CSV table of C-alpha atoms and ligand atoms in Angstrom, one decimal:
chain,number,residue,atom,x,y,z
A,63,UNK,CA,19.4,-0.9,-18.7
A,64,UNK,CA,22.3,-1.7,-16.5
A,65,UNK,CA,22.1,1.8,-14.9
A,66,UNK,CA,18.9,1.0,-13.0
A,67,UNK,CA,19.4,1.3,-9.2
A,68,UNK,CA,18.7,-1.5,-6.8
A,69,UNK,CA,15.6,0.4,-5.6
A,70,UNK,CA,14.4,-0.4,-2.1
A,71,UNK,CA,12.5,2.9,-1.6
A,72,UNK,CA,9.5,2.8,0.7
A,73,UNK,CA,7.3,5.1,-1.4
A,74,UNK,CA,7.3,6.4,-4.0
A,75,UNK,CA,8.9,3.1,-4.9
A,76,UNK,CA,10.2,1.0,-7.8
A,77,UNK,CA,8.0,0.6,-10.8
A,78,UNK,CA,8.2,-2.3,-13.3
A,79,UNK,CA,10.8,-1.5,-15.9
A,80,UNK,CA,8.4,-2.8,-18.6
A,81,UNK,CA,5.8,-0.3,-17.5
A,82,UNK,CA,8.2,2.6,-17.6
A,83,UNK,CA,9.3,1.6,-21.0
A,84,UNK,CA,5.8,1.2,-22.3
A,85,UNK,CA,4.9,4.6,-20.9
A,86,UNK,CA,8.0,6.1,-22.5
A,87,UNK,CA,7.1,4.7,-25.9
A,88,UNK,CA,3.6,6.4,-25.8
A,89,UNK,CA,4.6,9.4,-23.8
A,90,UNK,CA,4.6,12.0,-26.6
A,91,UNK,CA,1.9,10.6,-28.8
A,92,UNK,CA,-0.7,8.4,-27.2
A,93,UNK,CA,-2.1,5.9,-29.6
A,94,UNK,CA,-1.8,8.2,-32.6
A,95,UNK,CA,-3.7,11.1,-31.1
A,96,UNK,CA,-0.8,13.5,-31.5
A,97,UNK,CA,-0.9,14.2,-27.7
A,98,UNK,CA,0.4,12.8,-24.5
A,99,UNK,CA,-2.3,11.3,-22.3
A,100,UNK,CA,-1.5,14.2,-20.0
A,101,UNK,CA,-2.5,16.7,-22.5
A,102,UNK,CA,-6.0,15.6,-23.3
A,103,UNK,CA,-9.4,16.3,-21.8
A,104,UNK,CA,-10.5,14.0,-19.0
A,105,UNK,CA,-14.0,14.3,-20.7
A,106,UNK,CA,-12.8,12.8,-23.9
A,107,UNK,CA,-13.4,9.2,-25.1
A,108,UNK,CA,-9.7,8.4,-25.3
A,109,UNK,CA,-9.0,9.2,-21.6
A,110,UNK,CA,-12.2,7.8,-20.4
A,111,UNK,CA,-11.4,4.5,-21.9
A,112,UNK,CA,-8.2,4.3,-19.9
A,113,UNK,CA,-9.9,5.5,-16.8
A,114,UNK,CA,-12.6,2.8,-17.0
A,115,UNK,CA,-10.1,0.1,-18.0
A,116,UNK,CA,-8.1,0.7,-14.9
A,117,UNK,CA,-11.2,0.4,-12.7
A,118,UNK,CA,-12.4,-2.8,-14.4
A,119,UNK,CA,-8.9,-4.4,-14.3
A,120,UNK,CA,-8.8,-3.8,-10.6
A,121,UNK,CA,-12.1,-5.4,-9.9
A,122,UNK,CA,-11.2,-8.2,-12.3
A,123,UNK,CA,-8.1,-9.1,-10.3
A,124,UNK,CA,-10.5,-9.7,-7.3
A,125,UNK,CA,-12.8,-11.9,-9.4
A,126,UNK,CA,-15.4,-9.2,-10.1
A,127,UNK,CA,-17.4,-9.5,-6.9
A,128,UNK,CA,-20.8,-7.9,-7.4
A,129,UNK,CA,-21.7,-4.6,-5.6
A,130,UNK,CA,-18.2,-3.1,-5.5
A,131,UNK,CA,-17.1,0.2,-7.0
A,132,UNK,CA,-13.6,1.7,-7.6
A,133,UNK,CA,-12.9,5.3,-6.9
A,134,UNK,CA,-9.8,7.3,-8.0
A,135,UNK,CA,-9.2,10.1,-5.5
A,136,UNK,CA,-6.5,12.5,-4.6
A,137,UNK,CA,-4.9,13.6,-1.3
A,138,UNK,CA,-3.2,10.2,-0.6
A,139,UNK,CA,-4.1,7.6,1.9
A,140,UNK,CA,-3.7,10.3,4.5
A,141,UNK,CA,-6.8,12.1,3.2
A,142,UNK,CA,-8.7,8.8,3.5
A,143,UNK,CA,-7.8,8.7,7.2
A,144,UNK,CA,-10.2,11.7,7.5
A,145,UNK,CA,-12.6,11.2,4.6
A,146,UNK,CA,-13.6,7.7,5.8
A,147,UNK,CA,-14.9,8.9,9.2
A,148,UNK,CA,-16.3,12.0,7.7
A,149,UNK,CA,-18.5,9.9,5.5
A,150,UNK,CA,-19.2,6.8,7.7
A,151,UNK,CA,-18.7,7.7,11.3
A,152,UNK,CA,-22.0,9.4,11.7
A,153,UNK,CA,-24.0,10.6,14.8
A,154,UNK,CA,-24.6,7.9,17.4
A,155,UNK,CA,-22.0,5.6,16.0
A,156,UNK,CA,-18.5,4.6,17.0
A,157,UNK,CA,-15.6,3.4,14.9
A,158,UNK,CA,-13.1,0.6,15.9
A,159,UNK,CA,-9.4,0.8,15.1
A,160,UNK,CA,-6.8,-1.9,15.2
A,161,UNK,CA,-3.7,-0.1,16.5
A,162,UNK,CA,-0.9,-2.0,14.9
A,163,UNK,CA,1.7,0.7,14.3
A,164,UNK,CA,2.6,4.1,13.0
A,165,UNK,CA,0.0,4.3,10.1
A,166,UNK,CA,-2.8,2.8,12.1
A,167,UNK,CA,-2.2,5.4,14.8
A,168,UNK,CA,-2.4,8.2,12.3
A,169,UNK,CA,-5.6,6.9,10.9
A,170,UNK,CA,-7.1,6.7,14.4
A,171,UNK,CA,-5.9,10.3,15.2
A,172,UNK,CA,-7.9,11.6,12.3
A,173,UNK,CA,-11.0,9.7,13.2
A,174,UNK,CA,-10.9,11.0,16.7
A,175,UNK,CA,-11.2,14.5,15.3
A,176,UNK,CA,-14.5,13.5,13.6
A,177,UNK,CA,-16.3,11.3,16.1
A,178,UNK,CA,-16.3,8.6,18.7
A,179,UNK,CA,-13.7,5.8,18.4
A,180,UNK,CA,-12.4,2.8,20.3
A,181,UNK,CA,-9.3,0.7,20.1
A,182,UNK,CA,-10.4,-2.8,19.2
A,183,UNK,CA,-6.9,-4.3,19.5
A,184,UNK,CA,-3.5,-2.9,20.0
A,185,UNK,CA,0.1,-4.1,20.0
A,186,UNK,CA,1.5,-0.8,21.4
A,187,UNK,CA,2.8,-2.6,24.5
A,188,UNK,CA,5.0,-4.6,22.2
A,189,UNK,CA,6.1,-1.4,20.5
A,190,UNK,CA,4.3,-2.7,17.4
A,191,UNK,CA,6.9,-5.4,16.9
A,192,UNK,CA,4.1,-7.9,16.6
A,193,UNK,CA,0.6,-7.7,15.4
A,194,UNK,CA,-2.4,-7.6,17.8
A,195,UNK,CA,-4.6,-10.6,18.0
A,196,UNK,CA,-7.7,-9.8,16.1
A,197,UNK,CA,-9.3,-13.3,16.1
A,198,UNK,CA,-11.9,-12.6,18.8
A,199,UNK,CA,-12.9,-9.0,18.6
A,200,UNK,CA,-16.0,-7.8,20.3
A,201,UNK,CA,-17.6,-5.0,18.4
A,202,UNK,CA,-20.4,-2.9,19.8
A,203,UNK,CA,-23.7,-2.8,17.9
A,204,UNK,CA,-23.3,0.8,16.9
A,205,UNK,CA,-19.9,0.2,15.3
A,206,UNK,CA,-19.8,2.1,12.0
A,207,UNK,CA,-16.8,0.0,10.9
A,208,UNK,CA,-13.6,-1.7,12.0
A,209,UNK,CA,-10.4,-0.2,10.5
A,210,UNK,CA,-7.1,-2.0,10.2
A,211,UNK,CA,-3.8,-1.5,8.4
A,212,UNK,CA,-3.0,-4.6,6.5
A,213,UNK,CA,0.7,-3.9,6.3
A,214,UNK,CA,2.6,-1.5,8.6
A,215,UNK,CA,5.1,0.0,6.2
A,216,UNK,CA,7.3,1.5,8.9
A,217,UNK,CA,7.5,-1.3,11.4
A,218,UNK,CA,7.5,-4.1,8.8
A,219,UNK,CA,4.5,-6.2,10.0
A,220,UNK,CA,1.7,-7.6,7.9
A,221,UNK,CA,-1.6,-9.4,8.7
A,222,UNK,CA,-1.9,-12.9,7.2
A,223,UNK,CA,-5.6,-13.2,8.0
A,224,UNK,CA,-8.3,-10.7,8.5
A,225,UNK,CA,-11.0,-10.8,11.3
A,226,UNK,CA,-14.6,-11.7,10.6
A,227,UNK,CA,-16.5,-8.6,11.6
A,228,UNK,CA,-20.0,-9.9,10.9
A,229,UNK,CA,-22.3,-7.1,9.8
A,230,UNK,CA,-19.8,-4.4,10.7
A,231,UNK,CA,-17.9,-3.3,7.6
A,232,UNK,CA,-14.2,-4.2,7.7
A,233,UNK,CA,-12.1,-1.4,6.2
A,234,UNK,CA,-8.4,-1.7,5.5
A,235,UNK,CA,-5.6,0.7,4.6
A,236,UNK,CA,-3.7,-1.4,2.1
A,237,UNK,CA,-1.4,1.3,0.9
A,238,UNK,CA,1.7,-0.8,1.2
A,239,UNK,CA,0.5,-4.3,0.3
A,240,UNK,CA,-2.5,-4.1,-2.0
A,241,UNK,CA,-2.2,-6.6,-4.9
A,242,UNK,CA,0.7,-8.4,-3.3
A,243,UNK,CA,-1.4,-11.5,-2.9
A,244,UNK,CA,-4.9,-12.8,-3.5
A,245,UNK,CA,-7.5,-12.0,-0.9
A,246,UNK,CA,-11.3,-12.2,-0.7
A,247,UNK,CA,-12.5,-8.7,-1.3
A,248,UNK,CA,-16.0,-9.6,-0.1
A,249,UNK,CA,-14.5,-9.8,3.5
A,250,UNK,CA,-14.2,-6.0,3.3
A,251,UNK,CA,-16.6,-3.1,3.1
A,252,UNK,CA,-13.8,-0.9,1.8
A,253,UNK,CA,-10.1,-1.0,1.1
A,254,UNK,CA,-8.0,2.0,0.1
A,255,UNK,CA,-4.4,2.6,-1.0
A,256,UNK,CA,-2.2,5.4,-2.1
A,257,UNK,CA,-0.8,4.2,-5.4
A,258,UNK,CA,2.9,5.0,-4.9
A,259,UNK,CA,3.9,1.7,-3.3
A,260,UNK,CA,2.3,-1.1,-5.2
A,261,UNK,CA,0.1,0.4,-7.8
A,262,UNK,CA,1.9,3.1,-9.7
A,263,UNK,CA,3.2,6.7,-9.2
A,264,UNK,CA,2.0,9.1,-6.5
A,265,UNK,CA,-1.0,11.3,-7.1
A,266,UNK,CA,-3.9,8.9,-7.1
A,267,UNK,CA,-5.5,7.0,-4.2
A,268,UNK,CA,-7.6,3.9,-5.0
A,269,UNK,CA,-10.7,3.2,-3.0
A,270,UNK,CA,-12.6,-0.1,-3.6
A,271,UNK,CA,-15.8,-0.2,-1.7
A,272,UNK,CA,-19.2,-1.8,-1.4
A,273,UNK,CA,-21.6,0.4,-3.3
A,274,UNK,CA,-23.9,1.0,-0.3
A,275,UNK,CA,-21.0,2.6,1.7
A,276,UNK,CA,-20.6,5.2,-1.0
A,277,UNK,CA,-24.2,6.1,-1.4
A,278,UNK,CA,-25.2,8.4,1.3
A,279,UNK,CA,-22.7,10.9,2.7
A,280,UNK,CA,-23.8,13.2,5.5
A,281,UNK,CA,-25.6,16.3,4.1
A,282,UNK,CA,-23.2,18.8,5.7
A,283,UNK,CA,-20.1,17.5,4.0
A,284,UNK,CA,-18.5,19.7,1.2
A,285,UNK,CA,-18.8,18.2,-2.2
A,286,UNK,CA,-15.3,17.1,-2.7
A,287,UNK,CA,-15.1,15.2,0.6
A,288,UNK,CA,-18.2,13.1,-0.1
A,289,UNK,CA,-17.8,9.5,-1.3
A,290,UNK,CA,-21.2,9.9,-3.0
A,291,UNK,CA,-20.0,12.7,-5.2
A,292,UNK,CA,-17.2,10.6,-6.6
A,293,UNK,CA,-19.2,7.4,-6.8
A,294,UNK,CA,-22.0,9.1,-8.8
A,295,UNK,CA,-19.6,10.7,-11.2
A,296,UNK,CA,-17.3,7.8,-11.9
A,297,UNK,CA,-14.5,9.7,-10.2
A,298,UNK,CA,-14.8,12.4,-12.9
A,299,UNK,CA,-16.6,15.0,-10.9
A,300,UNK,CA,-13.5,17.2,-11.2
A,301,UNK,CA,-10.2,16.7,-13.1
A,302,UNK,CA,-8.7,13.4,-12.0
A,303,UNK,CA,-4.9,12.7,-11.8
A,304,UNK,CA,-5.1,11.3,-15.3
A,305,UNK,CA,-1.5,10.4,-15.9
A,306,UNK,CA,-1.3,8.6,-12.5
A,307,UNK,CA,-4.4,6.6,-13.4
A,308,UNK,CA,-3.0,5.8,-16.8
A,309,UNK,CA,0.1,4.5,-15.0
A,310,UNK,CA,-2.0,2.4,-12.6
A,311,UNK,CA,-3.7,0.8,-15.6
A,312,UNK,CA,-0.3,-0.1,-17.0
A,313,UNK,CA,0.8,-1.6,-13.7
A,314,UNK,CA,-2.4,-3.6,-13.6
A,315,UNK,CA,-1.6,-5.0,-17.1
A,316,UNK,CA,1.8,-5.9,-15.8
A,317,UNK,CA,0.3,-7.7,-12.8
A,318,UNK,CA,-1.9,-9.7,-15.2
A,319,UNK,CA,1.2,-10.7,-17.1
A,320,UNK,CA,2.9,-11.9,-13.9
A,321,UNK,CA,0.2,-14.5,-13.4
A,322,UNK,CA,-2.2,-12.2,-11.7
A,323,UNK,CA,-2.3,-12.2,-7.8
A,324,UNK,CA,-1.4,-15.9,-7.5
A,325,UNK,CA,1.7,-15.4,-9.6
A,326,UNK,CA,2.6,-12.2,-7.8
A,327,UNK,CA,2.2,-13.8,-4.4
A,328,UNK,CA,4.6,-16.7,-5.3
A,329,UNK,CA,7.2,-14.2,-6.4
A,330,UNK,CA,6.8,-12.0,-3.3
A,331,UNK,CA,7.0,-15.1,-1.0
A,332,UNK,CA,10.2,-16.2,-2.8
A,333,UNK,CA,11.7,-12.7,-2.6
A,334,UNK,CA,10.9,-12.2,1.1
A,335,UNK,CA,12.2,-15.7,2.0
A,336,UNK,CA,15.5,-15.0,0.3
A,337,UNK,CA,16.0,-11.8,2.4
A,338,UNK,CA,14.7,-13.1,5.7
A,339,UNK,CA,16.8,-16.3,5.4
A,340,UNK,CA,19.9,-14.2,4.9
A,341,UNK,CA,19.0,-12.2,8.1
A,342,UNK,CA,18.3,-15.3,10.1
A,343,UNK,CA,21.4,-17.1,8.9
A,344,UNK,CA,23.8,-14.3,9.8
A,345,UNK,CA,24.3,-15.6,13.4
A,346,UNK,CA,22.9,-12.5,14.9
A,347,UNK,CA,24.9,-10.0,12.9
A,348,UNK,CA,21.6,-8.9,11.2
A,349,UNK,CA,18.5,-9.0,13.4
A,350,UNK,CA,15.0,-8.9,12.1
A,351,UNK,CA,13.0,-6.2,14.0
A,352,UNK,CA,9.6,-7.9,14.3
A,353,UNK,CA,8.3,-11.2,15.5
A,354,UNK,CA,8.7,-13.8,12.8
A,355,UNK,CA,5.0,-14.6,12.6
A,356,UNK,CA,4.2,-10.9,12.0
A,357,UNK,CA,6.8,-10.3,9.3
A,358,UNK,CA,5.9,-8.4,6.2
A,359,UNK,CA,6.6,-9.6,2.7
A,360,UNK,CA,6.7,-6.0,1.6
A,361,UNK,CA,8.8,-4.1,4.1
A,362,UNK,CA,11.7,-6.0,5.7
A,363,UNK,CA,13.1,-4.2,8.8
A,364,UNK,CA,16.3,-5.2,10.4
A,365,UNK,CA,19.1,-3.9,12.6
A,366,UNK,CA,22.8,-4.2,13.2
A,367,UNK,CA,24.6,-4.1,16.5
A,368,UNK,CA,25.0,-0.4,16.6
A,369,UNK,CA,23.6,2.7,15.0
A,370,UNK,CA,27.2,3.5,13.7
A,371,UNK,CA,27.3,0.2,11.9
A,372,UNK,CA,23.9,0.8,10.4
A,373,UNK,CA,25.1,4.2,9.2
A,374,UNK,CA,28.1,2.6,7.6
A,375,UNK,CA,25.9,-0.1,6.0
A,376,UNK,CA,23.7,2.6,4.4
A,377,UNK,CA,26.8,4.5,3.2
A,378,UNK,CA,28.5,1.5,1.7
A,379,UNK,CA,25.3,0.2,0.2
A,380,UNK,CA,24.8,3.5,-1.6
A,381,UNK,CA,28.2,3.3,-3.1
A,382,UNK,CA,27.2,-0.1,-4.6
A,383,UNK,CA,24.1,1.2,-6.2
A,384,UNK,CA,21.5,0.4,-3.5
A,385,UNK,CA,18.8,3.0,-2.7
A,386,UNK,CA,16.4,3.4,0.2
A,387,UNK,CA,17.8,1.0,2.8
A,388,UNK,CA,17.7,3.5,5.7
A,389,UNK,CA,14.8,2.8,8.1
A,390,UNK,CA,12.1,5.3,8.7
A,391,UNK,CA,13.3,8.2,10.7
A,392,UNK,CA,10.8,7.5,13.5
A,393,UNK,CA,12.2,4.0,14.2
A,394,UNK,CA,15.7,3.9,12.8
A,395,UNK,CA,17.4,0.7,11.8
A,396,UNK,CA,17.3,-0.6,8.2
A,397,UNK,CA,14.5,-1.3,5.9
A,398,UNK,CA,14.3,-2.9,2.5
A,399,UNK,CA,10.9,-2.3,0.8
A,400,UNK,CA,10.4,-5.1,-1.7
A,401,UNK,CA,7.1,-4.3,-3.3
A,402,UNK,CA,5.7,-6.2,-6.3
A,403,UNK,CA,7.9,-4.3,-8.8
A,404,UNK,CA,11.3,-5.0,-7.1
A,405,UNK,CA,12.9,-7.8,-9.0
A,406,UNK,CA,14.4,-10.8,-7.3
A,407,UNK,CA,17.8,-9.9,-8.8
A,408,UNK,CA,17.8,-6.7,-6.7
A,409,UNK,CA,17.2,-8.8,-3.6
A,410,UNK,CA,19.9,-11.3,-4.6
A,411,UNK,CA,22.3,-8.4,-5.0
A,412,UNK,CA,21.3,-7.1,-1.6
A,413,UNK,CA,21.9,-10.5,0.1
A,414,UNK,CA,25.3,-10.7,-1.6
A,415,UNK,CA,26.2,-7.2,-0.4
A,416,UNK,CA,25.0,-8.1,3.2
A,417,UNK,CA,27.3,-11.2,3.2
A,418,UNK,CA,30.2,-9.1,2.1
A,419,UNK,CA,29.5,-6.4,4.6
A,420,UNK,CA,29.4,-9.0,7.4
A,421,UNK,CA,32.7,-10.4,6.3
A,422,UNK,CA,34.3,-6.9,6.4
A,423,UNK,CA,32.7,-5.8,9.7
A,424,UNK,CA,31.6,-8.9,11.6
B,747,LIG,C1,2.5,5.4,2.7
B,747,LIG,C2,1.3,5.0,3.6
B,747,LIG,C3,0.3,5.9,3.9
B,747,LIG,C4,0.3,7.4,3.5
B,747,LIG,O1,0.1,7.5,2.2
B,747,LIG,P1,0.0,9.0,1.5
B,747,LIG,O2,-0.5,8.6,0.1
B,747,LIG,O3,1.4,9.6,1.5
B,747,LIG,O4,-1.0,9.8,2.2
B,747,LIG,C5,-0.8,5.5,4.7
B,747,LIG,N1,-0.8,4.2,5.1
B,747,LIG,C6,0.1,3.3,4.8
B,747,LIG,C7,0.0,1.9,5.3
B,747,LIG,C8,1.2,3.7,4.1
B,747,LIG,O5,2.2,2.8,3.8
């Protein structure tokens, strides 16, 4: 498989080669059914087993805490930005948002359309190049929840620790770092993630929530926008994105094979260290964008002395088989997304390329 690209795409992103090959092997005939998993009824026993397996594998990776349920939804994390306040930000309540970057800001924008909100902490003054301090938040009594973005995919920051919000449910958009490390799910009322960064292909959004938060959606909400609809119907109220969910199940199997979340964390730490060390050891030729204590292990953002040099970097890297190193159009610079499925060998190749590029242009 020497023709696989060095894939640093931000999302959709690299998938484990083993998963792609397994899916390929059963693509046309799933377990002797004479059909692809894509071609069968979502009401049949074969599909339902896969569906339920994916949900239970997910909870299992978090140690099966009691009272949590998994939902498989559509519309991406962006739909959750609205669906969350539609369901939980009810009359007389307010919702707190940690404004840590581009995605947190988008989540807040949607909540403002639905109800009353407040900014509990913000690092906007620092242009989101660091994370706001969330260690001593004061939350009003009528707070419906506190929302934070565990990993800011565009800026390249990542929370190491999460605030204690007492009886107020803590809710996290974990789209770009879910399953990158162990964490205590019971700290959270709900976490959600679009699958296409760390969980599988695009098309499915995973929600893991405490059951009581999924139980009573406001009466006026249309059926498909209600958490209770999907919770009561095991995410099978309507046709689910069955192929994406099948792929998520395969990625979860792969994570188990990597030593589960502890094993994955070790690998991610090692990968991120390799790249950040190369940046820091370059004598200022490469400059990390964010404060070192806020650095993400998933999205590594860095710059060169000029935009011209950055453009040249992207161009030359593409010639060498590297994909996706251009920073997000809203912030510029360079970004290497090194999610779970990006092998260390890709990062070693990038570090070697960076050394060579510096030699040629430094
Ligand atoms: C990619 C991303 C989103 C948007 O996800 P969609 O599935 O495209 O809606 C939201 N939040 C974060 C942190 C992301 O990385």
